[in-house]
Coordinates of C-alpha atoms in Angstrom, one line a residue:
Chain A
M231 CA 81.8 97.3 115.5
N232 CA 81.3 98.6 112.1
E233 CA 77.5 98.9 111.6
A234 CA 77.8 101.1 108.3
P235 CA 74.3 99.8 106.6
A236 CA 75.1 101.9 103.5
A237 CA 78.3 100.3 102.4
P238 CA 76.6 96.6 102.2
K239 CA 79.2 96.0 99.3
Q240 CA 81.9 96.2 101.5
P241 CA 80.5 94.2 105.1
G242 CA 82.7 94.3 108.3
F243 CA 84.7 91.1 108.9
G244 CA 82.8 90.8 112.6
A245 CA 79.3 91.0 110.2
I246 CA 80.9 88.2 107.9
F247 CA 81.9 86.0 111.5
T248 CA 78.4 87.2 112.9
V249 CA 76.5 85.6 109.5
F250 CA 78.7 82.3 109.2
L251 CA 78.9 81.6 112.8
A252 CA 74.7 81.9 112.4
A253 CA 74.3 79.2 110.0
G254 CA 77.3 76.9 111.2
G255 CA 75.2 76.8 114.6
V256 CA 71.6 76.5 113.6
S257 CA 72.1 74.0 110.4
F258 CA 71.8 70.6 111.4
G259 CA 72.2 67.2 108.5
G260 CA 74.0 69.0 106.2
G261 CA 71.5 71.9 105.8
V262 CA 74.1 74.7 105.8
L263 CA 73.7 76.0 101.9
A264 CA 69.7 76.7 102.8
Y265 CA 71.0 79.3 106.0
L266 CA 73.5 80.6 103.8
R267 CA 71.2 81.2 101.5
D268 CA 69.0 83.1 104.0
Y269 CA 71.4 85.3 105.7
I270 CA 73.4 86.2 102.8
V271 CA 71.2 86.5 99.7
N272 CA 67.6 87.3 101.5
G273 CA 68.8 89.0 105.1
R274 CA 71.9 90.7 103.7
R275 CA 71.8 91.1 100.9
W276 CA 75.6 90.8 100.0
L277 CA 75.0 89.1 96.9
D278 CA 71.6 88.5 94.7
N279 CA 70.4 85.0 93.9
D280 CA 72.4 84.5 90.2
D281 CA 75.8 85.2 91.5
F282 CA 74.8 82.9 94.8
L283 CA 73.9 79.8 92.3
D284 CA 77.6 81.2 90.2
A285 CA 79.4 80.9 94.1
L286 CA 77.6 77.2 93.9
E287 CA 78.1 75.8 91.0
V288 CA 81.7 76.6 91.2
S289 CA 82.5 75.3 94.8
E290 CA 80.3 71.8 93.4
T291 CA 82.9 70.9 90.9
L292 CA 86.1 71.9 93.1
P293 CA 87.3 69.0 95.9
G294 CA 85.9 70.0 99.1
L295 CA 82.4 70.2 101.2
N296 CA 80.3 72.8 99.6
S297 CA 79.6 75.2 102.1
V298 CA 83.3 75.2 103.3
N299 CA 83.9 75.9 99.5
M300 CA 80.6 78.4 100.1
A301 CA 82.4 80.4 102.7
V302 CA 86.0 80.2 101.0
I303 CA 83.8 81.9 97.4
I304 CA 81.7 84.5 99.8
G305 CA 84.6 85.4 102.2
D306 CA 86.9 86.5 99.3
R307 CA 84.5 88.1 97.2
L308 CA 83.3 90.3 100.5
R309 CA 86.6 90.8 102.0
G310 CA 89.6 89.4 100.1
I311 CA 91.7 86.0 101.8
A312 CA 90.9 87.5 105.8
G313 CA 87.6 88.0 104.9
A314 CA 87.4 84.7 103.7
A315 CA 89.6 83.3 106.5
V316 CA 87.0 84.5 108.8
A317 CA 83.9 83.5 107.6
V318 CA 86.0 79.3 107.1
F319 CA 86.4 80.1 110.6
G320 CA 83.1 81.0 111.9
L321 CA 81.5 78.3 109.9
M322 CA 83.4 75.6 111.4
L323 CA 84.0 76.7 114.9
P324 CA 80.6 76.0 116.5
G325 CA 80.5 72.4 114.9
T326 CA 84.0 72.1 115.8
V327 CA 83.1 72.1 119.7
A328 CA 80.4 70.2 119.7
M329 CA 82.3 67.6 117.2
M330 CA 85.6 67.8 120.6
T331 CA 82.7 67.4 123.4
L332 CA 80.6 64.9 121.3
G333 CA 84.0 62.8 119.9
A334 CA 85.7 63.0 124.3
L335 CA 82.0 61.8 125.7
W336 CA 82.0 58.8 123.1
V337 CA 85.6 57.7 123.0
R338 CA 84.6 56.9 126.5
Q339 CA 81.2 55.5 125.7
S340 CA 82.7 53.7 122.5
Q341 CA 81.1 50.2 123.7
N342 CA 78.3 51.4 125.3
P343 CA 75.4 49.3 123.6
N344 CA 72.5 52.2 124.4
V345 CA 75.2 54.4 122.9
N346 CA 75.5 52.3 119.9
A347 CA 72.4 52.1 119.3
F348 CA 70.8 55.2 119.4
L349 CA 74.0 56.2 117.0
V350 CA 72.7 53.6 114.7
G351 CA 69.2 55.4 114.7
V352 CA 70.9 58.6 113.7
A353 CA 73.2 56.5 111.0
A354 CA 69.8 54.9 109.3
A355 CA 67.8 58.2 109.6
A356 CA 70.9 60.1 107.9
V357 CA 70.5 57.3 104.9
G358 CA 67.3 59.0 104.3
L359 CA 68.5 62.1 104.7
L360 CA 71.5 61.9 102.2
L361 CA 69.4 60.3 99.7
T362 CA 67.3 63.1 99.9
V363 CA 69.7 65.5 99.0
T364 CA 71.1 63.3 96.2
L365 CA 68.2 63.1 94.3
Q366 CA 67.8 66.5 95.0
L367 CA 71.1 67.3 94.4
G368 CA 71.0 65.2 90.6
H369 CA 67.1 66.1 89.7
K370 CA 68.3 66.8 86.2
Q371 CA 70.8 63.8 85.5
F372 CA 69.0 61.8 86.8
V373 CA 66.9 62.2 83.8
R374 CA 69.4 62.8 81.5
P375 CA 70.3 59.2 79.4
L376 CA 74.4 59.7 79.4
D377 CA 74.2 61.6 82.8
L378 CA 72.7 58.5 84.0
M379 CA 75.0 56.5 82.8
L380 CA 78.1 57.8 84.4
I381 CA 76.1 58.2 87.8
A382 CA 75.6 54.1 87.2
A383 CA 79.2 53.6 86.0
T384 CA 80.9 55.2 88.7
F385 CA 78.2 54.4 91.7
V386 CA 78.9 50.9 90.4
A387 CA 82.9 51.4 90.0
V388 CA 83.3 52.5 93.6
S389 CA 80.3 50.4 95.4
V390 CA 80.4 47.3 93.5
F391 CA 84.4 47.2 92.1
K392 CA 85.6 49.0 95.0
I393 CA 88.4 51.0 92.8
S394 CA 90.0 53.1 94.2
L395 CA 88.1 56.9 94.2
L396 CA 91.5 58.4 92.5
W397 CA 91.2 56.0 89.4
V398 CA 87.4 56.5 89.0
L399 CA 88.2 60.5 89.1
L400 CA 90.8 59.9 86.6
T401 CA 88.8 57.3 83.8
I402 CA 85.4 58.1 84.7
G403 CA 85.7 61.6 84.9
T404 CA 87.8 62.1 82.1
V405 CA 85.5 60.1 79.7
A406 CA 82.5 62.4 82.0
V407 CA 84.1 65.6 80.8
W408 CA 85.3 64.1 77.0
F409 CA 81.7 64.2 76.2
Y410 CA 80.4 67.3 77.6
R411 CA 83.7 68.9 75.6
P412 CA 83.9 72.1 73.3
R413 CA 82.8 70.6 69.8
G414 CA 84.7 72.2 66.8
D415 CA 81.4 72.6 64.4
A416 CA 80.5 76.1 62.8
A417 CA 77.5 76.1 65.3
T418 CA 79.8 76.0 67.9
A419 CA 82.4 78.5 66.3
E420 CA 79.7 81.6 66.2
H421 CA 79.0 81.0 70.2
M422 CA 82.3 81.3 70.6
V423 CA 82.1 84.5 69.3
H424 CA 79.3 85.4 71.3
L425 CA 80.8 84.0 74.2
R426 CA 83.5 86.0 73.2
E427 CA 81.8 89.2 72.9
R428 CA 80.3 88.5 77.3
L429 CA 83.6 87.9 78.5
H430 CA 84.8 91.1 77.3
S431 CA 81.5 93.0 78.3
H432 CA 82.1 90.7 81.9
R433 CA 85.9 92.1 81.8
A434 CA 84.8 96.0 81.4
H435 CA 82.1 95.3 84.2
W436 CA 84.5 93.9 86.9
R437 CA 86.8 97.0 86.4
H438 CA 83.9 99.7 87.8
Chain B
M211 CA 102.6 59.5 117.8
G212 CA 104.9 61.4 115.4
H213 CA 104.6 58.6 112.9
K214 CA 100.6 58.2 113.3
L215 CA 100.2 62.7 113.1
I216 CA 102.3 62.0 109.8
S217 CA 100.0 59.3 108.5
L218 CA 96.5 61.0 109.8
A219 CA 98.1 64.3 108.3
W220 CA 98.8 62.4 104.6
V221 CA 95.8 60.2 104.2
F222 CA 93.2 63.0 104.9
V223 CA 95.3 65.6 102.6
M224 CA 94.5 62.6 100.3
L225 CA 90.8 62.9 100.9
S226 CA 90.4 66.2 100.8
L227 CA 91.7 66.4 97.1
L228 CA 89.5 63.8 96.4
A229 CA 86.2 64.4 97.8
V230 CA 84.8 65.8 94.1
G231 CA 81.3 66.3 94.8
G232 CA 82.1 67.3 98.4
G233 CA 82.1 64.9 101.7
T234 CA 79.5 62.3 101.3
A235 CA 81.0 61.4 97.8
V236 CA 84.6 60.7 99.8
L237 CA 83.5 58.8 102.2
P238 CA 84.0 55.3 100.5
E239 CA 87.4 56.4 99.8
M240 CA 87.4 57.5 103.7
Q241 CA 86.2 54.2 105.2
H242 CA 88.6 51.9 102.7
M243 CA 91.5 54.3 104.3
T244 CA 90.8 54.6 108.0
V245 CA 89.5 51.3 109.0
H246 CA 90.5 48.5 105.9
Q247 CA 94.1 50.4 105.7
F248 CA 94.9 51.9 108.4
H249 CA 92.7 50.1 110.7
W250 CA 92.6 53.5 112.7
V251 CA 88.4 52.4 113.6
T252 CA 86.5 49.6 113.4
D253 CA 83.5 50.1 110.8
Q254 CA 81.2 50.5 113.4
Q255 CA 83.3 52.9 114.9
F256 CA 83.7 54.8 111.6
R257 CA 79.2 54.3 111.5
D258 CA 79.2 56.2 115.4
I259 CA 81.5 59.0 114.2
Y260 CA 80.0 60.0 111.3
S261 CA 76.7 60.1 113.3
L262 CA 78.1 62.4 115.5
G263 CA 78.7 64.2 112.6
Q264 CA 75.2 64.3 112.1
V265 CA 74.5 65.2 115.9
A266 CA 77.4 67.9 115.9
P267 CA 75.8 71.1 113.6
G268 CA 77.5 72.8 110.7
P269 CA 78.8 70.8 108.6
N270 CA 78.4 66.8 108.8
M271 CA 82.5 65.3 107.6
L272 CA 84.1 68.0 111.0
M273 CA 83.4 64.2 112.3
V274 CA 86.8 64.0 110.5
M275 CA 88.5 65.1 114.0
V276 CA 87.0 62.2 116.3
I277 CA 88.9 60.2 114.2
G278 CA 92.5 62.0 115.0
Y279 CA 91.1 62.5 118.3
R280 CA 90.5 58.7 118.7
I281 CA 93.4 58.0 117.1
A282 CA 96.0 60.7 118.3
G283 CA 94.2 62.7 121.2
V284 CA 94.2 66.5 120.8
A285 CA 97.2 66.7 118.5
G286 CA 95.3 63.9 116.1
A287 CA 91.8 66.0 115.9
A288 CA 93.9 69.1 115.4
V289 CA 96.0 67.4 112.4
V290 CA 93.2 65.9 110.9
T291 CA 91.3 69.2 111.1
V292 CA 93.5 71.4 109.7
A293 CA 95.0 68.1 106.8
F294 CA 91.2 67.8 105.8
F295 CA 89.9 71.5 105.3
L296 CA 92.5 73.8 104.7
P297 CA 93.9 72.0 101.3
D298 CA 90.1 72.3 100.0
C299 CA 90.2 76.0 101.5
L300 CA 93.5 77.5 99.0
L301 CA 92.6 75.6 96.2
T302 CA 89.1 76.4 96.3
L303 CA 90.0 80.5 96.6
Y304 CA 92.9 80.4 93.6
A305 CA 90.9 77.8 91.6
N306 CA 87.7 80.5 92.0
R307 CA 89.4 83.5 91.1
M308 CA 91.0 81.7 88.0
W309 CA 87.6 80.0 87.6
R310 CA 85.9 83.5 87.2
R311 CA 87.8 84.7 84.6
Y312 CA 87.0 82.0 82.3
Q313 CA 83.0 82.1 83.5
D314 CA 82.2 81.7 79.9
S315 CA 85.1 79.2 78.5
P316 CA 83.6 76.2 76.9
W317 CA 85.9 74.2 79.0
R318 CA 84.4 75.1 81.9
Q319 CA 81.5 74.9 80.9
A320 CA 82.5 70.9 79.9
I321 CA 83.7 70.1 83.3
Q322 CA 81.2 71.2 84.9
R323 CA 78.5 69.6 83.5
G324 CA 80.4 66.0 82.6
M325 CA 81.8 66.2 86.5
A326 CA 78.0 66.9 87.8
P327 CA 76.9 63.2 87.4
V328 CA 80.5 61.6 88.3
A329 CA 79.6 63.7 91.4
I330 CA 75.9 61.9 91.8
G331 CA 77.0 58.7 91.4
L332 CA 79.6 59.3 94.1
M333 CA 77.3 60.7 96.7
L334 CA 75.1 57.2 95.7
S335 CA 78.4 55.2 96.7
G336 CA 78.8 57.4 99.6
T337 CA 74.5 57.0 100.5
F338 CA 75.4 53.4 100.2
A339 CA 78.4 53.0 102.1
I340 CA 76.5 54.2 105.4
A341 CA 73.5 52.6 104.5
K342 CA 75.3 49.3 104.4
L343 CA 76.4 50.1 108.3
S344 CA 73.6 51.2 109.7
I345 CA 70.7 49.4 107.8
H346 CA 70.4 45.4 108.8
N347 CA 67.4 44.9 110.2
A348 CA 63.3 45.7 109.1
V349 CA 63.3 48.5 112.1
S350 CA 66.6 50.8 110.6
F351 CA 65.8 49.6 106.9
A352 CA 62.3 51.4 108.4
I353 CA 63.5 54.3 109.5
A354 CA 65.8 55.8 106.6
A355 CA 62.8 54.6 104.2
A356 CA 60.3 56.8 106.5
S357 CA 63.0 59.7 106.6
L358 CA 63.5 59.9 102.8
G359 CA 59.5 59.7 102.7
I360 CA 59.2 63.0 104.7
L361 CA 61.7 64.9 104.0
M362 CA 60.3 64.0 100.1
W363 CA 57.0 65.0 101.1
R364 CA 58.1 68.4 103.3
R365 CA 60.7 70.3 104.4
I366 CA 61.1 69.7 108.0
N367 CA 64.5 70.5 110.4
P368 CA 66.7 67.0 109.1
V369 CA 67.3 67.5 113.9
I370 CA 64.3 65.7 114.2
L371 CA 64.7 63.1 112.2
I372 CA 68.1 62.4 113.5
A373 CA 66.5 62.2 117.4
V374 CA 63.7 60.3 116.3
G375 CA 65.5 57.7 114.7
G376 CA 68.3 57.7 116.8
T377 CA 65.2 57.2 119.9
I378 CA 63.9 54.6 118.2
Y379 CA 66.5 52.5 117.3
L380 CA 67.5 52.7 121.2
I381 CA 63.6 51.9 122.4
F382 CA 64.2 49.0 119.6
K383 CA 67.5 47.4 120.7
S384 CA 66.3 48.0 124.8
G385 CA 63.9 45.5 124.3
F386 CA 61.0 47.5 124.0
F387 CA 59.2 45.7 120.8
A388 CA 60.0 41.7 122.2

C-alpha cells in the first residue's frame, strides 16, 4: 500500500479504490455525488471544490450516470485510464453484489404479493426523491422562461406524445443549443478575445 | 440464447448513449424498449426491478443487470452491465479530455446551457414514468408526497424514506388499515 501523505497529487490505486468503494457502498437513492464530494474534496483533498464542480458540469452534459462519469473523470485525472478503471470498479462493486443478490431473490419471489407491495411503496417513495433531485438540479432552469419552455417541451414530447428519446435529443436538443449559440456581435467578439487569453493562460498552466 | 444476448447488448448500448441527463432521464425509453418492444419484463416487473435499485447501495441504475438476469441469467446480467456502462465510460474518458481543451469555447457553453433544461425535462419524464407505475391510490400518493416534503424540509438519508415507504405500503396491502 502506498500511503505517502506528502503526495496528494498522485494517490495510489488502493486509495482510489477505497474511496470509490466507500462512496458506492454507503450511498442510497442517488446520493453518490454528495459522498464523493465529501471524500474527495473535504477528506482527501484530491480536488478543490471548483475542479469538482467543473467535472460535474462535464458529467451532467455527457450521456451516462453522473456518478459513474465522475468516477471516470476523477480517476483519469488522478492516475490516467487505470485510475478511471479502478474508480469505476470500486464505485460499482458494492451495488453490483447487492443487486445480484436482491435480483436472484426477487426472481424467485416476483409473484409474492408482500414483496410486490413493499416494492410499490419503495417506488412511491422514490418518486418523491426523484422529484426532489430534479427540482434541486434544475432550480436555475425552472425560473428562466426560455429554459422552462424547453423543460416543458421535452417533458410533453416524451411523456405525452411518447416520441423516442433519440428524436427528442436531435430536435429539442438542437433547438436548445441553437438558442444558446454564440452570437457574432461586437460584445461577443470582445468576449472571445478575453476567452482566448484565458485559454492561453490555462494552457500555460497545464504545462506545469 | 445467443440471439437474446445480442438483443440485450444492442438495446442497452443504445440506452447508454441516449442517457443524456443520467439514468432517470433514460427510464421512459428503457421502459418502452424492455416492456413494450421486446416484452422482456412486464410493467410491474420493471417497477419492481427499479425499486430493487433503490434498496441497493450505489448508483440506482445498476438495476439494469437484474433485467438481464431475468432474461438470460448471469450471462444476461453481465452483458447488460457491460453494454449499459462501458460505452458511456469510454465516451466520458475521451470527451472529457477533449472537452478540457475547449474549456472556454462559447460552443461548449452553448451545449452545456442548452442541454441542461432538456436534461431536466427528461428527468421529469423519468419521474413521471415511475409515478405512473407506483401511484394508484391515496396511500402511494401520500408516500410520494411525504417523501418529497421531508426531503425539501431537511437533509435525511433517503434510505430511511425508501424503507419506511415500502413498509407502510406493505402494511396497507396486508389489510391493516381496512
